[in-house]
Amino acid sequence: MPSYARISVNIPEVYKLFDYQIPDGLIGKISVGNLVIIPFGRQKVQGIVIEVTSETQIAETKQILQIIDPLPVVNQSQIELARWIADNTFSPLSACLRIMLPPGLQQMADTLYSLKTNLTEPQEKLSSLQRRILSTLDKRGDLRGRQLDAAFPHKRWKLAVNALGRRGWVSTRAVLPEPKLSRKTIRTAQIAQLPQAIIEKMEMVARRGTQALERRKAVLQFLLEEPLPVNVSWVYATTGANANDLRELEKRELIKLSETEIWRDPLAHIEVTPAEIPELTQQQRDAWQEILKVLSEGSATNIQNPILLHGVTGSGKTEIYLRAVTEILKWGKQAVVLVPEISLTPQTVMRFLARFPGQVGLVHSRLSLGERYDTWRRARMGKLGVVIGPRSALFTPLLNLGLIVVDEFHDGSFYQAETRPYYHAVKAAIAYGKITGSTVIMGSATPDISLYHRAQQESWKIIKMPDRILAHREYLRQKGELLVKPSIKIHKEGRTAASLPLPLVQIVDMRFELRRGNRSIFSLALQEGLKQVLARHQQAILFLNRRGSATYVFCRACGYTLECPHCEMMLTSHADSSKLICHTCGYQRNIPRLCPNCGSDQIRQYGTGTQRVEKLVQEMFPNARTLRWDADTVRRKGAQEVLLSHFINHRADLLIGTQMLAKGLDLPLVTLVGVVLADVGLNFPDFRAAERAFQLLMQVAGRAGRSPLGGRVILQTYQPQHYAIQRAARHDFAGFYQQELEFRQALNYPPYSRLVRLEFRHHNYAKAQQAAEELAQTIRNLWEEKGLRGLNLIGPAPAFFAKARGYYRWQVILKGKDPIKYLERIRLENWRIEVDPPNLL
């Protein structure tokens, strides 16, 4: 009886599953989760087996061509999670399965473009873009569509190349690139006979008196001392031998040369000392006992709600996570720990490495393809107990998952906004916990308003940790920085356990500073605070959520502002490169000497970025050692670790940076945090603007006072009465939460409703507008036809950021209890669909 496989095909916008016959040679080798190559139309594509069956409704089925990996690339739980994401984001199942594979393994079908002529025909009638495409193909040879995308960014090259095809200049054919991944092996050598036999033959491996004899004897003596195969590079370095020597010894059957696979482990070079488990405060003990009870009950029933751990910055949440992972590993299960951005939380990773040496895998986008592939394979083989990483770590193929930790679950980086599917990793983690019967622990000092409300409504376990723990006493004692009489109150609870108060926060009204005659970007209070920090040989952080040296460049004569031609966003000046840069698409240009609009030389720069803050600090405190931490200074792999190491080891006094500084840094010598402008982002036309500002201020303020040295925070603002700033200054989440809920309820925004954003992008403004208006009318007609109620339609209107990367953006917003169900009968081809988007900008 024939066997069939139901397959999710790796092609964009294909939602259906397709039945393929399993050929006789692959029967018994194909199983659910296998990655295969199949024919699809006139092309070969990849697909993932979703089901194996003996029946099909299709009269004629094509056969599977090849298995790419003999082992399943996704397990049954991952397939269920992919289905959940697909159903909740209006995405094809194939797109949701694609994010679960390591980059380089899955490949999309592509088109290969080739020249059909030697370019001797006249090109006068061709466009400039068409001539550039022909020149590129002539120089570089055949190119795939993705290579042309990279060669001609923001250009409509497909229309141009299709026209070239019709005129006979270019030919095309479908191709499926080979996976870019392979296993890494090294050449090894080891002894092939008993030691006594080797010793007896040692003098006969070359002519007496020659250097070859001495080298080969050295090789044998070295390998006799090594019980395992040795990398031949070590053999060469230790003995001075060469490849001919080893081949001769192998020929004499004295040694064995072979290929040995090695794991590309990004953590292999890190040396950690196993950490001593710290004593818990009473607050931590209470929290841990509650979590331990839930873990035990969940292990027995496999059904439970998530745990929401609401602890202030520095309250010791990470230690609770570590103990939960320890418990799970005792039961023979595995854990995933999600962090906002792995490169910004190196201290958290080091703590897990120290507690679980040899059991931790790391997943993030800055690793090489080989490192990510090997970590994925080790996890699939059950060689890892703990996987740490950003949202993509959730999709690691762990077979016996028992715990999912989401640290700083409020953070916006958990939302996938760049490519489809547009999903929220926190919600996906909650769903995955139910699928796998795993406990989900979500921790934050500033919980997401909607999720916190959901936790209350659905009776999740909410554990509060309102006090800070005392840390870094030994570090400060070694540095000689421990104050004899600390200025803060320390509440001792045991031999080493103690708690600290949160840092004091001072709000400075910058309007009053201006009236006092202070035109500096630094208030008098902040200037004095920096002087005191430097005099005490402590450290400070200056926070500004803008990078660059000026936020925009304009002409004083005519008012012309220099904008990105692809995004219509103001270009930011960067003094270190003398460039104007678009922070959306990366477009760059030189700073013009004359105005492009009127020809005037009155080009001026306005606004404050991190580069300008650093320059002004150096002018005000010439002896201060400064570091700048923003997207420009941490581009290269490992740059974050270098910057953090320099600052922790007090090779700098002041750290100047953007929102990267608000994420997970524990810096014992920081006693002052200065927020240069607390208003940034506060007035965006978005219902979550106040929540994001509150979270950011609370988090960055939390970097101060995490040791016995104490700390203070200075918030500079032009809106000192705004409730987000007032509540942040008092560390008052409960007050902010209640006030924000009242605002949301009055306007029927989440958590009192759900949102769907429908966005259409086009190079042509009028076509984007037309598509949005037609969709809005279609939805209104559907309402009238069905008599539907309980749904609000906002728009159509241009998005706040009306143009991005060369595309105009128009959107339609649906708001109601269940807006998703209204879309089932509407064709939304070429529309970007976001369910419960984190913002409406």
PDB file of C-alpha atoms in Angstrom, residues 480-481 483 526-540 621 623-625 650 653-654 669 671-672:
ATOM      1  CA  GLY A 480      38.482  49.536  48.742  1.00  0.00           C
ATOM      2  CA  GLU A 481      35.214  51.343  48.041  1.00  0.00           C
ATOM      3  CA  LEU A 483      31.881  53.119  52.963  1.00  0.00           C
ATOM      4  CA  LEU A 526      23.184  66.852  37.379  1.00  0.00           C
ATOM      5  CA  GLN A 527      26.413  68.821  37.020  1.00  0.00           C
ATOM      6  CA  GLU A 528      26.911  68.769  40.794  1.00  0.00           C
ATOM      7  CA  GLY A 529      26.044  65.062  40.945  1.00  0.00           C
ATOM      8  CA  LEU A 530      28.664  64.247  38.315  1.00  0.00           C
ATOM      9  CA  LYS A 531      31.282  66.257  40.222  1.00  0.00           C
ATOM     10  CA  GLN A 532      30.569  64.285  43.387  1.00  0.00           C
ATOM     11  CA  VAL A 533      30.737  60.925  41.595  1.00  0.00           C
ATOM     12  CA  LEU A 534      34.091  61.771  40.053  1.00  0.00           C
ATOM     13  CA  ALA A 535      35.457  63.092  43.349  1.00  0.00           C
ATOM     14  CA  ARG A 536      34.491  59.830  45.086  1.00  0.00           C
ATOM     15  CA  HIS A 537      35.966  57.682  42.285  1.00  0.00           C
ATOM     16  CA  GLN A 538      32.583  56.128  41.609  1.00  0.00           C
ATOM     17  CA  GLN A 539      30.673  55.805  38.321  1.00  0.00           C
ATOM     18  CA  ALA A 540      27.664  57.376  36.630  1.00  0.00           C
ATOM     19  CA  PHE A 621      35.015  67.269  32.889  1.00  0.00           C
ATOM     20  CA  ASN A 623      39.744  64.396  33.228  1.00  0.00           C
ATOM     21  CA  ALA A 624      36.716  62.090  33.209  1.00  0.00           C
ATOM     22  CA  ARG A 625      37.051  58.806  31.331  1.00  0.00           C
ATOM     23  CA  HIS A 650      36.536  50.909  36.361  1.00  0.00           C
ATOM     24  CA  ASP A 653      33.982  56.839  34.974  1.00  0.00           C
ATOM     25  CA  LEU A 654      30.959  57.794  32.880  1.00  0.00           C
ATOM     26  CA  LEU A 669      30.053  51.348  41.315  1.00  0.00           C
ATOM     27  CA  THR A 671      25.808  55.665  42.179  1.00  0.00           C
ATOM     28  CA  LEU A 672      24.239  58.186  39.799  1.00  0.00           C
TER      29      LEU A 672
END
